[in-house]
Tab-separated table of C-alpha atoms and ligand atoms in Angstrom:
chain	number	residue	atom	x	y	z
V	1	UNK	CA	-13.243	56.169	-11.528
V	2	UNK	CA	-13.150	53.962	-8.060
V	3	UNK	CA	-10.802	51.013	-9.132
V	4	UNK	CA	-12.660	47.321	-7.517
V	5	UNK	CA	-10.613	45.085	-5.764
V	6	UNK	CA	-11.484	41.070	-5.012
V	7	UNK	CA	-9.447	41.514	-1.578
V	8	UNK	CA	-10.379	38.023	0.381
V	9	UNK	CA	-12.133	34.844	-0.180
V	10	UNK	CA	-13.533	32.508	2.397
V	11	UNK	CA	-14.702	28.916	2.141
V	12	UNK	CA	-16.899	26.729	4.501
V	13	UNK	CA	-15.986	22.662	3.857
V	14	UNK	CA	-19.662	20.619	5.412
V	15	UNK	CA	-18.196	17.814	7.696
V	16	UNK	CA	-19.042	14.770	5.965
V	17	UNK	CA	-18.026	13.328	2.771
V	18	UNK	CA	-20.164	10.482	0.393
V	19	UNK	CA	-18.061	8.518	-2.223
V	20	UNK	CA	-19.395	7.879	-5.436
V	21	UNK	CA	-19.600	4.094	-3.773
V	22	UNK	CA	-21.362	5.098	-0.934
V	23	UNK	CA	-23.311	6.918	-2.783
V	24	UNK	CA	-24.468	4.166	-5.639
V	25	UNK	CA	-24.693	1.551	-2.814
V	26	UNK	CA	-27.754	3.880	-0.944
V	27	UNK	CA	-29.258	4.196	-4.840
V	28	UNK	CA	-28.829	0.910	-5.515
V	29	UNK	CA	-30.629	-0.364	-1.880
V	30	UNK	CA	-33.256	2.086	-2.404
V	31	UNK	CA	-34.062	0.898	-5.972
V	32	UNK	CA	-34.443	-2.730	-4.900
V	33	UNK	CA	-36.727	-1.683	-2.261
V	34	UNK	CA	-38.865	0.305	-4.629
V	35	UNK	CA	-38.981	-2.835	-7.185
V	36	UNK	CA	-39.814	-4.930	-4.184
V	37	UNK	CA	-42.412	-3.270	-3.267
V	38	UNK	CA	-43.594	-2.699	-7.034
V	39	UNK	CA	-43.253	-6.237	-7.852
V	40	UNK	CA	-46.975	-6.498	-9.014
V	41	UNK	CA	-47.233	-3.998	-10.903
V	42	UNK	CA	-43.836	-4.250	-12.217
V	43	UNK	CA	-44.276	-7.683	-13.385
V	44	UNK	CA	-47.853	-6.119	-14.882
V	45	UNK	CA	-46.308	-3.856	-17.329
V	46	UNK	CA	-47.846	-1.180	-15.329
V	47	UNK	CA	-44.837	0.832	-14.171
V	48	UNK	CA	-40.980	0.265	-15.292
V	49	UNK	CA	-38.072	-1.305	-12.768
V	50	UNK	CA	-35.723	0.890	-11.487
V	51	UNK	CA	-32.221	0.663	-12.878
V	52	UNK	CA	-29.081	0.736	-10.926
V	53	UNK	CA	-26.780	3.274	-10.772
V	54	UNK	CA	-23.358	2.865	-11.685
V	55	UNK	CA	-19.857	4.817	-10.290
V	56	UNK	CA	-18.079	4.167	-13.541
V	57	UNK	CA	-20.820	5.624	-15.157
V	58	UNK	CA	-20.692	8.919	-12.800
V	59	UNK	CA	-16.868	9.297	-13.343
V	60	UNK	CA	-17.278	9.090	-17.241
V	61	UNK	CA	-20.039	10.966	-17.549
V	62	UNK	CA	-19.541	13.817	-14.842
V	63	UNK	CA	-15.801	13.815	-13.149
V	64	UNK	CA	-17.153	13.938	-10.093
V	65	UNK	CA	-15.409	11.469	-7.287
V	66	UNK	CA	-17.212	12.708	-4.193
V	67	UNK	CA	-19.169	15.453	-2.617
V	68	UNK	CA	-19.592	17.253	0.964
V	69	UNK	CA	-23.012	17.050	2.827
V	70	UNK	CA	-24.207	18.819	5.756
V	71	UNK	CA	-25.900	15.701	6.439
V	72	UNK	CA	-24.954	12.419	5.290
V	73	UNK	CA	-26.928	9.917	7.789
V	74	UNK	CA	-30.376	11.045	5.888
V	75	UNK	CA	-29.082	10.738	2.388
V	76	UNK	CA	-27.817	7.431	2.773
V	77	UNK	CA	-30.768	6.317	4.183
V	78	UNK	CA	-32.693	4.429	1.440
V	79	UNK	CA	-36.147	4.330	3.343
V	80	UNK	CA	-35.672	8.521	3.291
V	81	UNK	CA	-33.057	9.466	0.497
V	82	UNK	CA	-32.608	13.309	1.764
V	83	UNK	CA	-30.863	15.051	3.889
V	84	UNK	CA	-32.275	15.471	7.888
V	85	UNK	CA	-32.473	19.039	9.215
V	86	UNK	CA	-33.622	19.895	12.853
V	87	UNK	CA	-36.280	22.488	12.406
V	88	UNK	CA	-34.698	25.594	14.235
V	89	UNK	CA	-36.579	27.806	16.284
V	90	UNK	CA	-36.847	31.461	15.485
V	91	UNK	CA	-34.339	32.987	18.133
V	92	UNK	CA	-31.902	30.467	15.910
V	93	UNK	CA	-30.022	31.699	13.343
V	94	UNK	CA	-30.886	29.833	9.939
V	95	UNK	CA	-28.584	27.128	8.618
V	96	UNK	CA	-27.738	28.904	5.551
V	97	UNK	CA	-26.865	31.983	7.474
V	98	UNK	CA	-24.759	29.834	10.303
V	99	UNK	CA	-22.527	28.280	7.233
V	100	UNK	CA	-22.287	31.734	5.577
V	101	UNK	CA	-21.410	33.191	8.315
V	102	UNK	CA	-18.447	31.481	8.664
V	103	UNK	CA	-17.207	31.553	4.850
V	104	UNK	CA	-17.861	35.241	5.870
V	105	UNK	CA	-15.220	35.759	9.021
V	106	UNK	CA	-12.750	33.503	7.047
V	107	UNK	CA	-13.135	35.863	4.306
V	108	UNK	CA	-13.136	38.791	5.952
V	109	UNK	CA	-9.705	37.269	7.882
V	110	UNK	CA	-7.945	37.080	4.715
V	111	UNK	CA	-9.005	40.738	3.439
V	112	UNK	CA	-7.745	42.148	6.809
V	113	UNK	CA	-11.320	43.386	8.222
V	114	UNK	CA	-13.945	42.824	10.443
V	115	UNK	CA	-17.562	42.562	9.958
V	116	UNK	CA	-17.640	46.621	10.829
V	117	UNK	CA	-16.251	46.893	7.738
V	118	UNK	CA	-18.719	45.635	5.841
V	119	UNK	CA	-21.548	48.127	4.579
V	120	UNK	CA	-23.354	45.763	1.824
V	121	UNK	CA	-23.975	42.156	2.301
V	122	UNK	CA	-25.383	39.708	-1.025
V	123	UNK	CA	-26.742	36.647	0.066
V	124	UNK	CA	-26.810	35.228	-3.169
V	125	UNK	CA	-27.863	31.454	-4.066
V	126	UNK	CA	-29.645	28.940	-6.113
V	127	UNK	CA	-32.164	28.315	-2.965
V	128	UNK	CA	-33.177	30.212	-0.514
V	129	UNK	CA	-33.870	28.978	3.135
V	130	UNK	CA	-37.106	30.889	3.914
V	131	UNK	CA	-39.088	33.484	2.324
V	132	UNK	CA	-38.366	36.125	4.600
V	133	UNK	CA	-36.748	37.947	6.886
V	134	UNK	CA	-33.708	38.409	4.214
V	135	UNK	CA	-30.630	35.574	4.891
V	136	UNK	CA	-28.265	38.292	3.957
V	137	UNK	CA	-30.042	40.434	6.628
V	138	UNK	CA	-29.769	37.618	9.269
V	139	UNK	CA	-25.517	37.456	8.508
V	140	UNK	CA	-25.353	41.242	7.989
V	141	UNK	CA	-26.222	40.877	11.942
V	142	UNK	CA	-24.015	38.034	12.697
V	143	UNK	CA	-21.411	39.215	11.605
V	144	UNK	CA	-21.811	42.777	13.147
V	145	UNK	CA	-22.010	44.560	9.517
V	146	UNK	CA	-23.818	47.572	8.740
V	147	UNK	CA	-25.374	49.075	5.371
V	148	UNK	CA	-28.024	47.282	3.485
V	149	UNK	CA	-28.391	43.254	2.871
V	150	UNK	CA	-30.643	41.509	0.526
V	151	UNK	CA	-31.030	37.792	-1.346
V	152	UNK	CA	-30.967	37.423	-4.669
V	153	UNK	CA	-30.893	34.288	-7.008
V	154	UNK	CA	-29.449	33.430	-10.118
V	155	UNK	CA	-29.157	29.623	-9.736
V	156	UNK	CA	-25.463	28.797	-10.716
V	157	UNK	CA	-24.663	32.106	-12.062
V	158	UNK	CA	-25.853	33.629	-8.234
V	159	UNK	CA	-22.269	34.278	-7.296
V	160	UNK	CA	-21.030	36.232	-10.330
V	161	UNK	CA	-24.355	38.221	-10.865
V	162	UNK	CA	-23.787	39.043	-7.416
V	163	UNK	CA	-20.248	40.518	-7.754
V	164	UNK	CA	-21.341	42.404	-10.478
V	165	UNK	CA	-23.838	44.353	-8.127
V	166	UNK	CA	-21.096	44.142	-5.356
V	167	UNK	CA	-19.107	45.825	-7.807
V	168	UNK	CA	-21.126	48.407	-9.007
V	169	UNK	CA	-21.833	49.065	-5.799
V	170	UNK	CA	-18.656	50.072	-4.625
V	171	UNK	CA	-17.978	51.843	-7.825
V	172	UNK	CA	-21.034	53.892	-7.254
V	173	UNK	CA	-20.314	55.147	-3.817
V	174	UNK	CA	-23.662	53.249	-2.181
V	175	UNK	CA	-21.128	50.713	-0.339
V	176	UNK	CA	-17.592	50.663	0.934
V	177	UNK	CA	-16.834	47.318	1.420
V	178	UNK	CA	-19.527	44.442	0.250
V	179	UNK	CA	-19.514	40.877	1.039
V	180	UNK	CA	-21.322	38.354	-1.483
V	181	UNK	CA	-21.650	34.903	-0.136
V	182	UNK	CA	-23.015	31.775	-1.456
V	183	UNK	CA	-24.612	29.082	0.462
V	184	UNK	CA	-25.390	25.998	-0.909
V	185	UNK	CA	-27.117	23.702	0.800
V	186	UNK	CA	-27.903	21.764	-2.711
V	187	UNK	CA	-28.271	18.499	-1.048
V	188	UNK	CA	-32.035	19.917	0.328
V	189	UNK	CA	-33.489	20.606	-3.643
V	190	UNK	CA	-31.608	17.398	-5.156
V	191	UNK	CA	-33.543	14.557	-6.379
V	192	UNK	CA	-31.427	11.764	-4.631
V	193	UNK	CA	-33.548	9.137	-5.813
V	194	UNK	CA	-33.389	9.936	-9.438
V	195	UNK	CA	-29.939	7.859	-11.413
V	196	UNK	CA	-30.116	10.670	-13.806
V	197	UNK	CA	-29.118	13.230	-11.556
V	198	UNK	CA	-28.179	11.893	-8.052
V	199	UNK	CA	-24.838	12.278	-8.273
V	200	UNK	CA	-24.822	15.819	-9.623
V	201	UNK	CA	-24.590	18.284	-6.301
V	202	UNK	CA	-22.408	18.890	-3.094
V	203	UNK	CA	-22.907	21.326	-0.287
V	204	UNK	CA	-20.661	24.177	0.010
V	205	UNK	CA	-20.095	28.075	1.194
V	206	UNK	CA	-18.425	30.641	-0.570
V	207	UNK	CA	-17.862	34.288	0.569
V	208	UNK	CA	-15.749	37.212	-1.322
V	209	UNK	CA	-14.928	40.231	0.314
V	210	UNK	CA	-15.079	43.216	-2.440
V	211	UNK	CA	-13.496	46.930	-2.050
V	212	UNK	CA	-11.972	49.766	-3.431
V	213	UNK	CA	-8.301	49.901	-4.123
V	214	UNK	CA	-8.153	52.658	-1.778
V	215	UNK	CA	-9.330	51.071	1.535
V	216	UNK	CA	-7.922	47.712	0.591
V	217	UNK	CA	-4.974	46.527	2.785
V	218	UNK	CA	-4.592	42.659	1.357
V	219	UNK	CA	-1.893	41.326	0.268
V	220	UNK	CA	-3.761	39.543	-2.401
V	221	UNK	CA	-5.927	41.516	-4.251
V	222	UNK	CA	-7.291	41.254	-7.447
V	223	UNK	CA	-8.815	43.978	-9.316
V	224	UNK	CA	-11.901	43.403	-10.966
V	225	UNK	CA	-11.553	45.043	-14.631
V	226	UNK	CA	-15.209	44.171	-15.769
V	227	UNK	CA	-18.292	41.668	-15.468
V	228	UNK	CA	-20.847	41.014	-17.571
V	229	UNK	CA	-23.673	39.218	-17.142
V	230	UNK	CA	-26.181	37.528	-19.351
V	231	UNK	CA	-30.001	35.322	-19.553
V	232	UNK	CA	-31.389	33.419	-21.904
V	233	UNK	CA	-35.031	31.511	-21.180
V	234	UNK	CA	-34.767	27.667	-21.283
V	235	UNK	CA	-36.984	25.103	-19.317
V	236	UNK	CA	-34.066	22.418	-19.791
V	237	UNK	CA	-33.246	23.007	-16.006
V	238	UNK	CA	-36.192	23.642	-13.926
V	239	UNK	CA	-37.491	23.438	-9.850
V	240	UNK	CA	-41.530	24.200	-9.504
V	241	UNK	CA	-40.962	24.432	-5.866
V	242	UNK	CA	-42.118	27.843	-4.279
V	243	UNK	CA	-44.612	29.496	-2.525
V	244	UNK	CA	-47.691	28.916	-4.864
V	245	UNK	CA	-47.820	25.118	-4.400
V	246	UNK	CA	-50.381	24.935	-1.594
V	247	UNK	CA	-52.948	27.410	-3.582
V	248	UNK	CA	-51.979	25.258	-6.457
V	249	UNK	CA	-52.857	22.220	-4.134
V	250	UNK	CA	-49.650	20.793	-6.110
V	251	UNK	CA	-48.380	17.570	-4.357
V	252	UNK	CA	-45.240	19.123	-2.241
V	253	UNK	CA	-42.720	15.823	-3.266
V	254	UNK	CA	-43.977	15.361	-6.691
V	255	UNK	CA	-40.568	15.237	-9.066
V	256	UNK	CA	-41.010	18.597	-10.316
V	257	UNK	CA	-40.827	20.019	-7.043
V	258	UNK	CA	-37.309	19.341	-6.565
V	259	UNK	CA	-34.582	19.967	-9.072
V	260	UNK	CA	-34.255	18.476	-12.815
V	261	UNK	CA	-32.726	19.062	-16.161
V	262	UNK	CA	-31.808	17.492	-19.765
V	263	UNK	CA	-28.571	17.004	-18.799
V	264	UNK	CA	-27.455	16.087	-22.403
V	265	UNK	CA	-29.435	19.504	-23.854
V	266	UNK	CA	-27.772	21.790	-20.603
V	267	UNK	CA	-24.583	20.210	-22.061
V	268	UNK	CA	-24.714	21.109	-25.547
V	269	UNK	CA	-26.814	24.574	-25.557
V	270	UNK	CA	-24.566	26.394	-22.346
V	271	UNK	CA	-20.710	25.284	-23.866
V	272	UNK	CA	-21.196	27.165	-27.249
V	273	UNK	CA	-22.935	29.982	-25.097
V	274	UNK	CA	-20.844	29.467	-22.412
V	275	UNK	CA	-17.523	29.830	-24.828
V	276	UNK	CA	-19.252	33.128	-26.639
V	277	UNK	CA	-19.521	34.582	-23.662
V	278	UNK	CA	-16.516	34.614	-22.350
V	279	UNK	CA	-14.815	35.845	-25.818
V	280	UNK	CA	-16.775	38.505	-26.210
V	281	UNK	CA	-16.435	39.762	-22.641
V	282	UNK	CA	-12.706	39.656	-23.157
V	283	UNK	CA	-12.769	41.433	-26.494
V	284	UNK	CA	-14.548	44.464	-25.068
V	285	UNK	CA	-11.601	45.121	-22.765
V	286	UNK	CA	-9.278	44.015	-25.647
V	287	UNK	CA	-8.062	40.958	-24.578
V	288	UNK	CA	-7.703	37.084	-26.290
V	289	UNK	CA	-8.843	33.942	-24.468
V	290	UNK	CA	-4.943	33.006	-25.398
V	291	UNK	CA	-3.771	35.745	-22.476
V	292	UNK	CA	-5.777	34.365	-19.740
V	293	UNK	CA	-3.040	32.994	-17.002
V	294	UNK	CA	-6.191	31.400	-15.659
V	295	UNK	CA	-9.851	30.226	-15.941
V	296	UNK	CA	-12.518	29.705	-12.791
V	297	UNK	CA	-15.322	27.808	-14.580
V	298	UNK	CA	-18.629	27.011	-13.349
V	299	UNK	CA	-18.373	22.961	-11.975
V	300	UNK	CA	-20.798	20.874	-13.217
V	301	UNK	CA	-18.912	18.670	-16.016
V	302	UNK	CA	-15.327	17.635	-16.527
V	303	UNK	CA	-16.196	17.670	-20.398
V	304	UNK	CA	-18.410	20.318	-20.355
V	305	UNK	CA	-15.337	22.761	-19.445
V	306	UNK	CA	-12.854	21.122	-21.364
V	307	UNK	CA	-14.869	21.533	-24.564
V	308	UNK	CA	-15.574	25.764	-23.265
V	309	UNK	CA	-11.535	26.296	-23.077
V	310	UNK	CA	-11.314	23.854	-26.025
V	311	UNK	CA	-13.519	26.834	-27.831
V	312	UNK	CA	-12.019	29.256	-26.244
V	313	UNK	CA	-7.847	28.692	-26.976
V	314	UNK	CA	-8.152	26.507	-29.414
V	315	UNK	CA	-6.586	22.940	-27.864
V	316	UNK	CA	-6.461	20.847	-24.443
V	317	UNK	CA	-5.804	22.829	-21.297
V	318	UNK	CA	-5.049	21.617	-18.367
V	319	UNK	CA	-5.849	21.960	-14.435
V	320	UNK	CA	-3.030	24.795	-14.606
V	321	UNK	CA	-5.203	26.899	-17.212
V	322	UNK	CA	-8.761	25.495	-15.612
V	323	UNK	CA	-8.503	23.879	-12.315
V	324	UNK	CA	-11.402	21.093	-11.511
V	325	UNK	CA	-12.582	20.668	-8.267
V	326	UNK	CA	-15.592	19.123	-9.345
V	327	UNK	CA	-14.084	15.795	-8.587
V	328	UNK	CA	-13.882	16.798	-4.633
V	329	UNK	CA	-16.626	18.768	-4.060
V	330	UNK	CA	-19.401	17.895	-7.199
V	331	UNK	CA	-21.297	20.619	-8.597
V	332	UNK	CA	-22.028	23.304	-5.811
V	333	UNK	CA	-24.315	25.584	-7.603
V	334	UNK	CA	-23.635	28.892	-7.647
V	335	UNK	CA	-19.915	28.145	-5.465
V	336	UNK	CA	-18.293	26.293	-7.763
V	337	UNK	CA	-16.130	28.901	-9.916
V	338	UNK	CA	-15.843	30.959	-6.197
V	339	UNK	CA	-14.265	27.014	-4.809
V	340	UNK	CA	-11.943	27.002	-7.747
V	341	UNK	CA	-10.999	30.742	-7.098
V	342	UNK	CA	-10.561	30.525	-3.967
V	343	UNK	CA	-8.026	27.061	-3.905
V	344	UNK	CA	-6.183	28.121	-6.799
V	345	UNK	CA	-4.564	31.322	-7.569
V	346	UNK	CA	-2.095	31.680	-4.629
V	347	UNK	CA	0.451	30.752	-7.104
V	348	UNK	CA	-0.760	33.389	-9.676
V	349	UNK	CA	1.846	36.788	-9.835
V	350	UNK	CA	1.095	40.322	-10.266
V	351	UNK	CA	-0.064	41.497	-13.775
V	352	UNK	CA	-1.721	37.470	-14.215
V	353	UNK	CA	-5.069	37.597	-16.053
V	354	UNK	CA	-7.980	35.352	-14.542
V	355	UNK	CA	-11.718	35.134	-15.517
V	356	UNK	CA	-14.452	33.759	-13.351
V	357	UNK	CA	-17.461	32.585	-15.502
V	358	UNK	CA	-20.440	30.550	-14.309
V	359	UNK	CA	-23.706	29.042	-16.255
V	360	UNK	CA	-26.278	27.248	-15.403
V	361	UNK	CA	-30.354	27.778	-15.069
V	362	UNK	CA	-32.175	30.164	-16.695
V	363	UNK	CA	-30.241	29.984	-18.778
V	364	UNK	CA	-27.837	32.262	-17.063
V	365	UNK	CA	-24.050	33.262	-17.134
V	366	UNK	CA	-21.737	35.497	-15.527
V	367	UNK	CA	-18.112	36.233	-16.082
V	368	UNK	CA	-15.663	38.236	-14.103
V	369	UNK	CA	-12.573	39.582	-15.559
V	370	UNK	CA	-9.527	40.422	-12.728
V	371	UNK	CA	-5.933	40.943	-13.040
V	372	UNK	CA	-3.487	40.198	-9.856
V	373	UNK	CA	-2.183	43.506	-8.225
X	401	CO8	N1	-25.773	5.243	-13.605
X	401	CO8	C1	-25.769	4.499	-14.735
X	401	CO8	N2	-26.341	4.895	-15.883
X	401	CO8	C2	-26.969	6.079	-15.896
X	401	CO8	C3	-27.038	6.899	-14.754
X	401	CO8	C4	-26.419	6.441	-13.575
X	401	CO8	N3	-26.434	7.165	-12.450
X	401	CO8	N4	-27.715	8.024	-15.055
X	401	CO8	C5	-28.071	7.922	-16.341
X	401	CO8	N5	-27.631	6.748	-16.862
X	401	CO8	C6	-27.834	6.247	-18.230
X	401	CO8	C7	-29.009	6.899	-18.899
X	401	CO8	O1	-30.219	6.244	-18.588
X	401	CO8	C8	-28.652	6.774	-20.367
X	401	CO8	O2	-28.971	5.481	-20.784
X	401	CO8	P1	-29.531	5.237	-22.309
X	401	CO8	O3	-28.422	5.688	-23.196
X	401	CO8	O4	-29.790	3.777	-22.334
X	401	CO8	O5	-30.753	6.103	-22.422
X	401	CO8	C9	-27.142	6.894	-20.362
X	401	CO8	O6	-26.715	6.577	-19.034
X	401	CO8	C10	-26.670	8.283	-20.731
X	401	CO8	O7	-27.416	9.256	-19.961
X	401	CO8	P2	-27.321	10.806	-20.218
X	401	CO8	O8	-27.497	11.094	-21.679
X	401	CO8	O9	-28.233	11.501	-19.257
X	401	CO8	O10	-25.804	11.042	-19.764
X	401	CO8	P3	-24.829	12.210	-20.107
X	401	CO8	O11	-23.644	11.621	-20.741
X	401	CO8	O12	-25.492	13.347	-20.790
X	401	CO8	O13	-24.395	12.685	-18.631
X	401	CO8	C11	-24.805	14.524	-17.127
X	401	CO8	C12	-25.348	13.218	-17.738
X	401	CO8	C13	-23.588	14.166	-16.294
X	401	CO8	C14	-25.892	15.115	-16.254
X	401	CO8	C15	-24.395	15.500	-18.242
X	401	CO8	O14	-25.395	15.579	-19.220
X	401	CO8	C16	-24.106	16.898	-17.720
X	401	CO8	O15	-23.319	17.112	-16.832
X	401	CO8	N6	-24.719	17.922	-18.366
X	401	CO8	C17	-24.514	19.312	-18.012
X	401	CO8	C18	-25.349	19.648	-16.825
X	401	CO8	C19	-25.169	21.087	-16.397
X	401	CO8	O16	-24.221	21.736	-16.698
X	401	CO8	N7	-26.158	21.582	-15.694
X	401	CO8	C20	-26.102	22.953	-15.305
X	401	CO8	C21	-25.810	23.069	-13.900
X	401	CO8	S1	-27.149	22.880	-12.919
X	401	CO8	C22	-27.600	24.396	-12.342
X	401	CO8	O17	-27.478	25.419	-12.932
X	401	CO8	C23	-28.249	24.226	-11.055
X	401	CO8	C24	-29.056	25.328	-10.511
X	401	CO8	C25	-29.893	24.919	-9.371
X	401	CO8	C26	-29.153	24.177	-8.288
X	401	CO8	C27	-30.072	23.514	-7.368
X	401	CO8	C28	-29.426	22.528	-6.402
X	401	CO8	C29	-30.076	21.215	-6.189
């Protein structure tokens, strides 16, 4: 049986950075305006005030400190509240392809190969860019790969359902050397003008670099012992954009065209699932939670993975058992566990356990179990 080997990771940072301040001070303008300009009706008991938003109240409820943007100007802006993209031309390459394309070489740096190497590429993300031509067909040609490349989305669990097939792949004979990368431009699809959920996203790049043992010449490789991968139907998070809404004559900015959840219901339906999960993965290749060196959780709450490990070994861990970076970069969708991955197991010696696991909508989660060769 081909042994699977996580050989390289590769990250792309966006340029700018919004505070939680900067952040609740654009909210906070854009609410006035809306109540100023609602006053009548306001004061009519036809529609509610807006409420402001509050940074204590992210930090409590969330972790998060701060997130990256690819655009930060259009965000802030409180007459526009979204990010502002230059519509690119098609001789271009997209946006999502330029920043994956560059998690990608830095990926591909630290596995020791070039994009020759590459025979399989995943382009795998909770949004997608265009219908078609494939993204993962645009990078498969930036990056000078060959093989096959397709999209494929899984929301937050994109990533890891994406190793798996990276995986299997490999295993199979059908590729030699895949490359799944995630780009998440989340700061397009979130609702920036909504206090419930403003705060939630960042925008991020991930790329992993996956092989056999037997072509693989890093000196940090991890070997991927088994993934498993899981749904479960729930309309607690939910985006209605797509490619129906014109025929449906839908408004194209009404709220349910952009993303939304019950953040409380997420939060208590996905940790006990969340927690199963990852047990029962870890009992089929007869290991406890207790022998994990470390976890890479999915990064959308601070308590929301304390309470999984809680479940899971039975007390507090720390950022030495689950390492947040949540705080820095928010939730990235589908990146997050990949982020966490990726900044922190250099320290991690040969025979240490790890497990990648992310959740999110669907409901879906995906886990990946790898020791440290
Ligand atoms: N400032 C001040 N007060 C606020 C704010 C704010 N910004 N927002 C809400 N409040 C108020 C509420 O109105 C409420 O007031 P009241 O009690 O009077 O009704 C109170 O604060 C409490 O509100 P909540 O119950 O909503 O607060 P929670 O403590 O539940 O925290 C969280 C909200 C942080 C959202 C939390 O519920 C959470 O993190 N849940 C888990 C979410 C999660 O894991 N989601 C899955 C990941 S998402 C995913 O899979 C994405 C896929 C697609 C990506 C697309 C990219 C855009």
């Amino acid at each position: 049986m081909t042994r699977v080997v996580i050989s390289g990771t590769g990250l792309y940072q966006p340029p700018h950075v919004i505070t939680n301040a900067e952040l609740v001070e654009a909210f906070n303008a854009y609410a006035a305006l809306q109540n100023e300009k609602n006053a009548t009706a306001i004061a009519a008991g036809e529609i509610t005030a807006m409420t402001p938003s509050s940074v204590e109240f992210i930090e409590k409820a969330s972790g998060i400190r701060q997130r990256y943007v690819l655009d930060k100007a259009g965000v802030l802006d409180p007459t526009r509240m979204y990010p502002r993209f230059a519509e690119r031309p098609d001789n271009q390459i997209s946006l999502m392809a330029e920043i994956a394309a560059d998690a990608a070489r830095k990926a591909l740096a630290a596995a020791g190969k070039t994009g020759a190497d590459v025979d399989a590429v995943y382009c795998a993300a909770a949004n997608m860019q265009r219908a078609y031509p494939a993204m993962a067909v645009e990078i498969q040609q930036a990056i000078g790969a060959g093989g096959y490349g397709f999209d494929m989305n899984v929301a937050c669990s994109s990533a890891t359902f994406a190793i798996e097939q990276a995986v299997n792949a490999v295993k199979s004979g059908s590729a030699k050397c895949a490359l799944v990368v995630n780009p998440e431009i989340t700061s397009a699809h979130l609702e920036w003008r909504d206090r419930d959920c403003h705060f939630i996203f960042g925008d991020v790049c991930t790329a992993v670099v996956i092989e056999a043992t037997d072509t693989a010449t890093s000196s940090d490789q991890w070997e991927v012992l088994g993934t498993k991968l899981a749904t479960q139907f729930s309309n607690a998070i939910r985006n209605n954009f797509g490619f129906m809404n014109r025929s449906e004559d839908a408004d194209p900015n009404a709220r349910d065209k952009t993303f939304r959840q019950e953040g409380r219901k997420v939060f208590k339906e996905v940790v006990p699932m969340a927690a199963a999960h990852i047990e029962n993965h870890l009992k089929t290749l007869n290991f406890e939670p207790t022998q994990v060196r470390r976890y890479w959780l999915h990064q959308a709450n601070l308590g929301m993975n304390q309470l999984v490990l809680k479940k899971l070994v039975g007390r507090e861990v720390g950022d030495d058992i689950a390492p947040l970076i949540l705080d820095t970069y928010a939730n990235t969708a589908s990146a997050g566990s990949i982020v966490s991955f990726h900044e922190h197991h250099g320290d991690m010696v040969a025979g240490d356990l790890g497990v990648i696991c992310s959740f999110g909508a669907g409901y879906s989660i995906g886990s990946v179990i790898a020791r440290k060769l």
